[in-house]
Amino acid sequence: FPLVINKGSLEAMIFSGKYDYINLDISSRRFSVSVANKREISAKLVHFDKFFMELQEVYIELEKIGLRPARVEEMLAFGAKYPEVQRRFPVLALGSVWVFLGVRYVPTLWGNEKERILMLSAMGAGLKEYRFLAVDKKEGKISRR
């Protein structure tokens, strides 16, 4: 999935996705974006087809195949360019994490035939239906807070 990441605010990136519902906790108060200049990347959707998978195991498996989890700005570019994908299965951006009351939340694209949703997902077990948006690990480092 080729993507162009444009410099701009998180709120502008969210607006460009034309979502039907947006979790208001996905904001520049909770998530910082790291876009100094416009850049082009190639993203992949990774599916492990395992019902139970620890979050750390996902990071390790992505690392093994030369990928890193996408950040929120990369997921938003994906959602804007490929709006129909999230209607088929949820897409997670594990490269951006918000911790609230000890629970890790990550930005998620979700939807169905009627609506497209930008939401937060609490990370735990039961990740079988999810797809993880990932990019080549040379496309910048992330922190795993």
Short mmCIF file of N, CA and C in Angstrom, two decimals:
data_model
loop_
_atom_site.label_atom_id
_atom_site.label_comp_id
_atom_site.label_asym_id
_atom_site.label_seq_id
_atom_site.Cartn_x
_atom_site.Cartn_y
_atom_site.Cartn_z
N PHE A 1 0.84 -1.18 0.00
CA PHE A 1 0.00 0.00 0.00
C PHE A 1 0.89 1.24 0.00
N PRO A 2 1.13 1.85 -1.14
CA PRO A 2 1.92 3.09 -1.15
C PRO A 2 1.15 4.22 -0.47
N LEU A 3 1.86 5.02 0.33
CA LEU A 3 1.25 6.12 1.07
C LEU A 3 2.11 7.37 0.97
N VAL A 4 1.46 8.52 1.04
CA VAL A 4 2.15 9.79 1.18
C VAL A 4 1.76 10.36 2.53
N ILE A 5 2.75 10.63 3.37
CA ILE A 5 2.52 11.21 4.69
C ILE A 5 2.81 12.69 4.55
N ASN A 6 1.80 13.52 4.71
CA ASN A 6 1.96 14.97 4.59
C ASN A 6 2.20 15.59 5.95
N LYS A 7 3.03 16.62 5.96
CA LYS A 7 3.25 17.38 7.19
C LYS A 7 1.95 18.08 7.55
N GLY A 8 1.62 18.07 8.83
CA GLY A 8 0.40 18.74 9.28
C GLY A 8 0.02 18.28 10.66
N SER A 9 -1.03 18.86 11.18
CA SER A 9 -1.49 18.50 12.52
C SER A 9 -2.23 17.18 12.49
N LEU A 10 -2.27 16.53 13.62
CA LEU A 10 -3.01 15.29 13.75
C LEU A 10 -4.48 15.52 13.41
N GLU A 11 -5.02 16.64 13.87
CA GLU A 11 -6.43 16.93 13.62
C GLU A 11 -6.71 17.09 12.12
N ALA A 12 -5.79 17.71 11.39
CA ALA A 12 -5.96 17.85 9.93
C ALA A 12 -5.90 16.49 9.26
N MET A 13 -5.02 15.61 9.75
CA MET A 13 -4.92 14.26 9.19
C MET A 13 -6.21 13.48 9.45
N ILE A 14 -6.77 13.64 10.64
CA ILE A 14 -8.04 12.97 10.97
C ILE A 14 -9.15 13.49 10.06
N PHE A 15 -9.22 14.80 9.87
CA PHE A 15 -10.25 15.42 9.04
C PHE A 15 -10.20 14.88 7.61
N SER A 16 -9.00 14.68 7.09
CA SER A 16 -8.87 14.21 5.70
C SER A 16 -9.40 12.80 5.51
N GLY A 17 -9.54 12.03 6.59
CA GLY A 17 -10.06 10.67 6.49
C GLY A 17 -11.56 10.57 6.36
N LYS A 18 -12.28 11.64 6.65
CA LYS A 18 -13.75 11.68 6.51
C LYS A 18 -14.43 10.52 7.24
N TYR A 19 -14.08 10.35 8.51
CA TYR A 19 -14.65 9.26 9.31
C TYR A 19 -16.05 9.64 9.79
N ASP A 20 -16.88 8.62 9.98
CA ASP A 20 -18.23 8.85 10.47
C ASP A 20 -18.25 9.04 11.99
N TYR A 21 -17.29 8.44 12.66
CA TYR A 21 -17.18 8.57 14.11
C TYR A 21 -15.70 8.64 14.45
N ILE A 22 -15.35 9.51 15.39
CA ILE A 22 -13.96 9.68 15.83
C ILE A 22 -13.91 9.70 17.34
N ASN A 23 -13.08 8.86 17.93
CA ASN A 23 -12.86 8.90 19.37
C ASN A 23 -12.07 10.17 19.67
N LEU A 24 -12.61 11.04 20.50
CA LEU A 24 -12.00 12.34 20.76
C LEU A 24 -10.69 12.26 21.55
N ASP A 25 -10.37 11.09 22.08
CA ASP A 25 -9.08 10.91 22.73
C ASP A 25 -7.96 10.75 21.72
N ILE A 26 -8.30 10.57 20.46
CA ILE A 26 -7.27 10.56 19.41
C ILE A 26 -7.07 12.00 19.01
N SER A 27 -6.13 12.62 19.70
CA SER A 27 -5.88 14.05 19.52
C SER A 27 -4.39 14.32 19.75
N SER A 28 -3.97 15.53 19.42
CA SER A 28 -2.56 15.89 19.63
C SER A 28 -2.22 15.97 21.11
N ARG A 29 -3.21 16.00 21.98
CA ARG A 29 -2.94 15.95 23.43
C ARG A 29 -2.44 14.57 23.85
N ARG A 30 -2.89 13.54 23.16
CA ARG A 30 -2.55 12.16 23.52
C ARG A 30 -1.49 11.54 22.61
N PHE A 31 -1.48 11.94 21.35
CA PHE A 31 -0.59 11.33 20.36
C PHE A 31 0.18 12.42 19.63
N SER A 32 1.49 12.28 19.59
CA SER A 32 2.28 13.23 18.82
C SER A 32 2.56 12.63 17.45
N VAL A 33 2.68 13.50 16.46
CA VAL A 33 3.01 13.03 15.12
C VAL A 33 4.43 13.47 14.80
N SER A 34 5.11 12.64 14.04
CA SER A 34 6.50 12.94 13.71
C SER A 34 6.66 13.07 12.20
N VAL A 35 6.11 14.13 11.66
CA VAL A 35 6.20 14.39 10.22
C VAL A 35 6.91 15.73 10.04
N ALA A 36 8.20 15.67 9.76
CA ALA A 36 8.96 16.90 9.54
C ALA A 36 8.76 17.40 8.12
N ASN A 37 8.69 16.46 7.18
CA ASN A 37 8.51 16.79 5.77
C ASN A 37 7.60 15.75 5.15
N LYS A 38 7.03 16.09 4.01
CA LYS A 38 6.24 15.12 3.26
C LYS A 38 7.14 13.93 2.91
N ARG A 39 6.61 12.72 3.07
CA ARG A 39 7.40 11.54 2.73
C ARG A 39 6.51 10.45 2.15
N GLU A 40 7.12 9.60 1.37
CA GLU A 40 6.42 8.48 0.77
C GLU A 40 6.91 7.20 1.41
N ILE A 41 5.97 6.32 1.73
CA ILE A 41 6.32 5.03 2.32
C ILE A 41 5.47 3.95 1.68
N SER A 42 5.82 2.74 1.95
CA SER A 42 5.02 1.60 1.54
C SER A 42 4.61 0.86 2.80
N ALA A 43 3.32 0.70 2.99
CA ALA A 43 2.80 0.03 4.19
C ALA A 43 2.30 -1.37 3.84
N LYS A 44 2.27 -2.22 4.83
CA LYS A 44 1.76 -3.58 4.66
C LYS A 44 0.76 -3.87 5.77
N LEU A 45 -0.20 -4.71 5.46
CA LEU A 45 -1.12 -5.22 6.48
C LEU A 45 -0.65 -6.62 6.85
N VAL A 46 -0.42 -6.84 8.14
CA VAL A 46 0.08 -8.13 8.60
C VAL A 46 -1.02 -8.77 9.45
N HIS A 47 -1.25 -10.04 9.17
CA HIS A 47 -2.25 -10.82 9.92
C HIS A 47 -1.57 -12.11 10.38
N PHE A 48 -1.63 -12.38 11.68
CA PHE A 48 -0.95 -13.55 12.22
C PHE A 48 -1.86 -14.76 12.36
N ASP A 49 -3.17 -14.58 12.26
CA ASP A 49 -4.14 -15.67 12.34
C ASP A 49 -4.00 -16.50 13.61
N LYS A 50 -3.73 -15.81 14.71
CA LYS A 50 -3.67 -16.46 16.02
C LYS A 50 -4.72 -15.81 16.90
N PHE A 51 -5.48 -16.61 17.63
CA PHE A 51 -6.49 -16.02 18.50
C PHE A 51 -5.85 -15.29 19.67
N PHE A 52 -4.88 -15.94 20.30
CA PHE A 52 -4.23 -15.32 21.46
C PHE A 52 -2.81 -14.94 21.09
N MET A 53 -2.49 -13.67 21.25
CA MET A 53 -1.15 -13.19 20.94
C MET A 53 -0.86 -12.00 21.84
N GLU A 54 0.22 -12.07 22.60
CA GLU A 54 0.62 -10.96 23.43
C GLU A 54 1.14 -9.83 22.55
N LEU A 55 0.96 -8.61 23.00
CA LEU A 55 1.40 -7.44 22.25
C LEU A 55 2.91 -7.49 21.97
N GLN A 56 3.69 -7.87 22.95
CA GLN A 56 5.14 -7.96 22.76
C GLN A 56 5.48 -8.98 21.68
N GLU A 57 4.70 -10.04 21.59
CA GLU A 57 4.92 -11.06 20.56
C GLU A 57 4.69 -10.48 19.16
N VAL A 58 3.72 -9.59 19.03
CA VAL A 58 3.47 -8.94 17.74
C VAL A 58 4.68 -8.10 17.34
N TYR A 59 5.20 -7.31 18.28
CA TYR A 59 6.40 -6.51 18.00
C TYR A 59 7.56 -7.40 17.54
N ILE A 60 7.76 -8.50 18.23
CA ILE A 60 8.86 -9.41 17.90
C ILE A 60 8.67 -10.02 16.52
N GLU A 61 7.45 -10.46 16.21
CA GLU A 61 7.19 -11.07 14.90
C GLU A 61 7.36 -10.07 13.76
N LEU A 62 6.93 -8.84 13.97
CA LEU A 62 7.13 -7.81 12.95
C LEU A 62 8.62 -7.55 12.74
N GLU A 63 9.36 -7.48 13.83
CA GLU A 63 10.81 -7.26 13.75
C GLU A 63 11.48 -8.37 12.94
N LYS A 64 11.06 -9.61 13.14
CA LYS A 64 11.64 -10.75 12.42
C LYS A 64 11.49 -10.62 10.91
N ILE A 65 10.41 -9.99 10.46
CA ILE A 65 10.18 -9.86 9.01
C ILE A 65 10.57 -8.47 8.49
N GLY A 66 11.35 -7.75 9.31
CA GLY A 66 11.90 -6.47 8.85
C GLY A 66 10.93 -5.31 8.86
N LEU A 67 9.89 -5.41 9.69
CA LEU A 67 8.88 -4.36 9.75
C LEU A 67 8.80 -3.76 11.14
N ARG A 68 8.21 -2.57 11.22
CA ARG A 68 7.89 -1.95 12.49
C ARG A 68 6.42 -1.55 12.45
N PRO A 69 5.76 -1.47 13.61
CA PRO A 69 4.36 -1.06 13.63
C PRO A 69 4.20 0.38 13.13
N ALA A 70 3.14 0.61 12.39
CA ALA A 70 2.85 1.96 11.89
C ALA A 70 2.47 2.88 13.04
N ARG A 71 2.77 4.16 12.85
CA ARG A 71 2.37 5.19 13.80
C ARG A 71 1.02 5.77 13.37
N VAL A 72 0.44 6.56 14.24
CA VAL A 72 -0.89 7.10 14.00
C VAL A 72 -0.95 7.89 12.69
N GLU A 73 0.06 8.70 12.38
CA GLU A 73 0.01 9.49 11.15
C GLU A 73 0.05 8.61 9.90
N GLU A 74 0.73 7.47 10.00
CA GLU A 74 0.78 6.53 8.88
C GLU A 74 -0.56 5.82 8.73
N MET A 75 -1.19 5.47 9.85
CA MET A 75 -2.51 4.85 9.80
C MET A 75 -3.54 5.81 9.24
N LEU A 76 -3.46 7.09 9.61
CA LEU A 76 -4.42 8.06 9.11
C LEU A 76 -4.26 8.27 7.60
N ALA A 77 -3.03 8.27 7.11
CA ALA A 77 -2.81 8.36 5.67
C ALA A 77 -3.39 7.12 4.97
N PHE A 78 -3.23 5.96 5.60
CA PHE A 78 -3.78 4.72 5.07
C PHE A 78 -5.31 4.78 5.01
N GLY A 79 -5.93 5.22 6.11
CA GLY A 79 -7.38 5.31 6.17
C GLY A 79 -7.96 6.27 5.14
N ALA A 80 -7.25 7.38 4.90
CA ALA A 80 -7.72 8.36 3.92
C ALA A 80 -7.60 7.82 2.49
N LYS A 81 -6.51 7.10 2.21
CA LYS A 81 -6.28 6.62 0.84
C LYS A 81 -7.03 5.32 0.54
N TYR A 82 -7.18 4.47 1.53
CA TYR A 82 -7.82 3.16 1.33
C TYR A 82 -9.01 3.01 2.29
N PRO A 83 -10.06 3.82 2.12
CA PRO A 83 -11.15 3.85 3.10
C PRO A 83 -11.96 2.56 3.20
N GLU A 84 -11.96 1.74 2.19
CA GLU A 84 -12.79 0.53 2.23
C GLU A 84 -12.16 -0.62 3.00
N VAL A 85 -10.85 -0.58 3.20
CA VAL A 85 -10.17 -1.70 3.87
C VAL A 85 -10.71 -1.90 5.28
N GLN A 86 -10.92 -0.81 6.02
CA GLN A 86 -11.36 -0.95 7.41
C GLN A 86 -12.78 -1.47 7.54
N ARG A 87 -13.51 -1.53 6.47
CA ARG A 87 -14.86 -2.13 6.51
C ARG A 87 -14.78 -3.66 6.57
N ARG A 88 -13.64 -4.22 6.18
CA ARG A 88 -13.48 -5.68 6.15
C ARG A 88 -12.91 -6.24 7.44
N PHE A 89 -12.01 -5.47 8.08
CA PHE A 89 -11.41 -5.91 9.35
C PHE A 89 -10.76 -4.71 10.03
N PRO A 90 -10.61 -4.76 11.35
CA PRO A 90 -9.97 -3.66 12.07
C PRO A 90 -8.48 -3.59 11.75
N VAL A 91 -7.97 -2.36 11.68
CA VAL A 91 -6.56 -2.12 11.38
C VAL A 91 -5.95 -1.33 12.54
N LEU A 92 -4.88 -1.86 13.12
CA LEU A 92 -4.25 -1.24 14.29
C LEU A 92 -2.94 -0.55 13.93
N ALA A 93 -2.65 0.54 14.65
CA ALA A 93 -1.37 1.24 14.54
C ALA A 93 -0.65 1.08 15.88
N LEU A 94 0.09 0.00 16.02
CA LEU A 94 0.76 -0.30 17.29
C LEU A 94 1.96 0.59 17.57
N GLY A 95 2.35 1.43 16.61
CA GLY A 95 3.48 2.32 16.82
C GLY A 95 3.14 3.57 17.61
N SER A 96 1.86 3.77 17.90
CA SER A 96 1.40 4.90 18.72
C SER A 96 0.54 4.34 19.84
N VAL A 97 0.98 4.57 21.06
CA VAL A 97 0.29 4.00 22.22
C VAL A 97 -0.03 5.10 23.21
N TRP A 98 -1.25 5.06 23.75
CA TRP A 98 -1.65 5.95 24.84
C TRP A 98 -1.95 5.05 26.04
N VAL A 99 -1.30 5.32 27.16
CA VAL A 99 -1.54 4.54 28.37
C VAL A 99 -2.42 5.35 29.30
N PHE A 100 -3.54 4.77 29.69
CA PHE A 100 -4.49 5.42 30.58
C PHE A 100 -4.92 4.42 31.65
N LEU A 101 -4.69 4.78 32.91
CA LEU A 101 -5.00 3.92 34.04
C LEU A 101 -4.40 2.53 33.88
N GLY A 102 -3.18 2.49 33.35
CA GLY A 102 -2.45 1.24 33.20
C GLY A 102 -2.84 0.40 31.99
N VAL A 103 -3.77 0.87 31.17
CA VAL A 103 -4.20 0.12 29.99
C VAL A 103 -3.61 0.79 28.76
N ARG A 104 -3.07 -0.03 27.86
CA ARG A 104 -2.49 0.48 26.61
C ARG A 104 -3.57 0.54 25.53
N TYR A 105 -3.73 1.72 24.94
CA TYR A 105 -4.70 1.93 23.87
C TYR A 105 -3.96 2.31 22.59
N VAL A 106 -4.42 1.77 21.47
CA VAL A 106 -3.80 2.12 20.18
C VAL A 106 -4.89 2.57 19.20
N PRO A 107 -4.53 3.50 18.30
CA PRO A 107 -5.49 3.94 17.28
C PRO A 107 -5.88 2.78 16.37
N THR A 108 -7.15 2.74 16.03
CA THR A 108 -7.70 1.64 15.25
C THR A 108 -8.68 2.16 14.21
N LEU A 109 -8.58 1.63 13.02
CA LEU A 109 -9.58 1.87 11.98
C LEU A 109 -10.53 0.69 12.00
N TRP A 110 -11.81 0.96 12.05
CA TRP A 110 -12.82 -0.10 12.10
C TRP A 110 -14.02 0.38 11.31
N GLY A 111 -14.87 -0.52 10.92
CA GLY A 111 -16.08 -0.09 10.23
C GLY A 111 -16.93 -1.26 9.78
N ASN A 112 -17.95 -0.91 9.03
CA ASN A 112 -18.85 -1.89 8.42
C ASN A 112 -19.41 -1.24 7.15
N GLU A 113 -20.43 -1.82 6.58
CA GLU A 113 -20.96 -1.27 5.33
C GLU A 113 -21.57 0.12 5.50
N LYS A 114 -21.94 0.49 6.71
CA LYS A 114 -22.62 1.78 6.94
C LYS A 114 -21.70 2.90 7.41
N GLU A 115 -20.61 2.57 8.12
CA GLU A 115 -19.80 3.63 8.70
C GLU A 115 -18.33 3.23 8.81
N ARG A 116 -17.49 4.28 8.88
CA ARG A 116 -16.06 4.13 9.11
C ARG A 116 -15.74 4.82 10.42
N ILE A 117 -14.99 4.13 11.25
CA ILE A 117 -14.75 4.60 12.61
C ILE A 117 -13.25 4.68 12.89
N LEU A 118 -12.85 5.77 13.53
CA LEU A 118 -11.50 5.93 14.05
C LEU A 118 -11.63 5.83 15.57
N MET A 119 -11.09 4.78 16.14
CA MET A 119 -11.32 4.51 17.56
C MET A 119 -10.02 4.11 18.24
N LEU A 120 -10.11 3.87 19.54
CA LEU A 120 -9.00 3.33 20.32
C LEU A 120 -9.35 1.92 20.74
N SER A 121 -8.36 1.04 20.68
CA SER A 121 -8.55 -0.33 21.13
C SER A 121 -7.63 -0.60 22.30
N ALA A 122 -8.19 -1.20 23.35
CA ALA A 122 -7.38 -1.63 24.49
C ALA A 122 -6.66 -2.90 24.08
N MET A 123 -5.36 -2.92 24.34
CA MET A 123 -4.57 -4.05 23.90
C MET A 123 -4.55 -5.16 24.93
N GLY A 124 -4.83 -6.33 24.43
CA GLY A 124 -4.84 -7.53 25.25
C GLY A 124 -4.83 -8.73 24.33
N ALA A 125 -5.43 -9.79 24.77
CA ALA A 125 -5.50 -11.01 23.95
C ALA A 125 -6.65 -10.89 22.96
N GLY A 126 -6.78 -11.92 22.14
CA GLY A 126 -7.89 -11.98 21.20
C GLY A 126 -7.68 -11.07 20.00
N LEU A 127 -6.52 -11.15 19.36
CA LEU A 127 -6.19 -10.26 18.26
C LEU A 127 -6.39 -10.91 16.89
N LYS A 128 -7.11 -12.02 16.82
CA LYS A 128 -7.20 -12.78 15.57
C LYS A 128 -7.79 -11.99 14.41
N GLU A 129 -8.82 -11.19 14.62
CA GLU A 129 -9.45 -10.48 13.52
C GLU A 129 -8.66 -9.26 13.06
N TYR A 130 -7.74 -8.79 13.88
CA TYR A 130 -7.03 -7.55 13.59
C TYR A 130 -5.96 -7.73 12.53
N ARG A 131 -5.74 -6.63 11.79
CA ARG A 131 -4.60 -6.52 10.89
C ARG A 131 -3.71 -5.42 11.48
N PHE A 132 -2.43 -5.65 11.42
CA PHE A 132 -1.47 -4.69 11.95
C PHE A 132 -0.85 -3.95 10.77
N LEU A 133 -1.02 -2.63 10.77
CA LEU A 133 -0.39 -1.83 9.73
C LEU A 133 1.08 -1.70 10.09
N ALA A 134 1.95 -1.99 9.14
CA ALA A 134 3.39 -1.97 9.40
C ALA A 134 4.12 -1.37 8.21
N VAL A 135 5.30 -0.87 8.49
CA VAL A 135 6.17 -0.32 7.44
C VAL A 135 7.58 -0.86 7.63
N ASP A 136 8.39 -0.70 6.61
CA ASP A 136 9.79 -1.13 6.67
C ASP A 136 10.45 -0.46 7.88
N LYS A 137 11.18 -1.23 8.66
CA LYS A 137 11.75 -0.65 9.88
C LYS A 137 12.79 0.42 9.61
N LYS A 138 13.25 0.57 8.39
CA LYS A 138 14.16 1.65 8.03
C LYS A 138 13.42 2.99 7.93
N GLU A 139 12.11 2.96 7.96
CA GLU A 139 11.29 4.18 7.84
C GLU A 139 11.16 4.93 9.16
N GLY A 140 12.13 4.86 10.02
CA GLY A 140 12.10 5.59 11.30
C GLY A 140 11.82 4.68 12.45
N LYS A 141 12.40 4.98 13.56
CA LYS A 141 12.26 4.17 14.77
C LYS A 141 11.04 4.63 15.57
N ILE A 142 10.54 3.74 16.41
CA ILE A 142 9.44 4.06 17.30
C ILE A 142 9.84 3.72 18.73
N SER A 143 9.11 4.27 19.67
CA SER A 143 9.31 3.85 21.05
C SER A 143 8.14 2.98 21.45
N ARG A 144 8.37 2.02 22.30
CA ARG A 144 7.32 1.07 22.68
C ARG A 144 6.80 1.34 24.08
N ARG A 145 6.92 2.52 24.60
CA ARG A 145 6.48 2.91 25.94
C ARG A 145 5.91 1.79 26.72
#
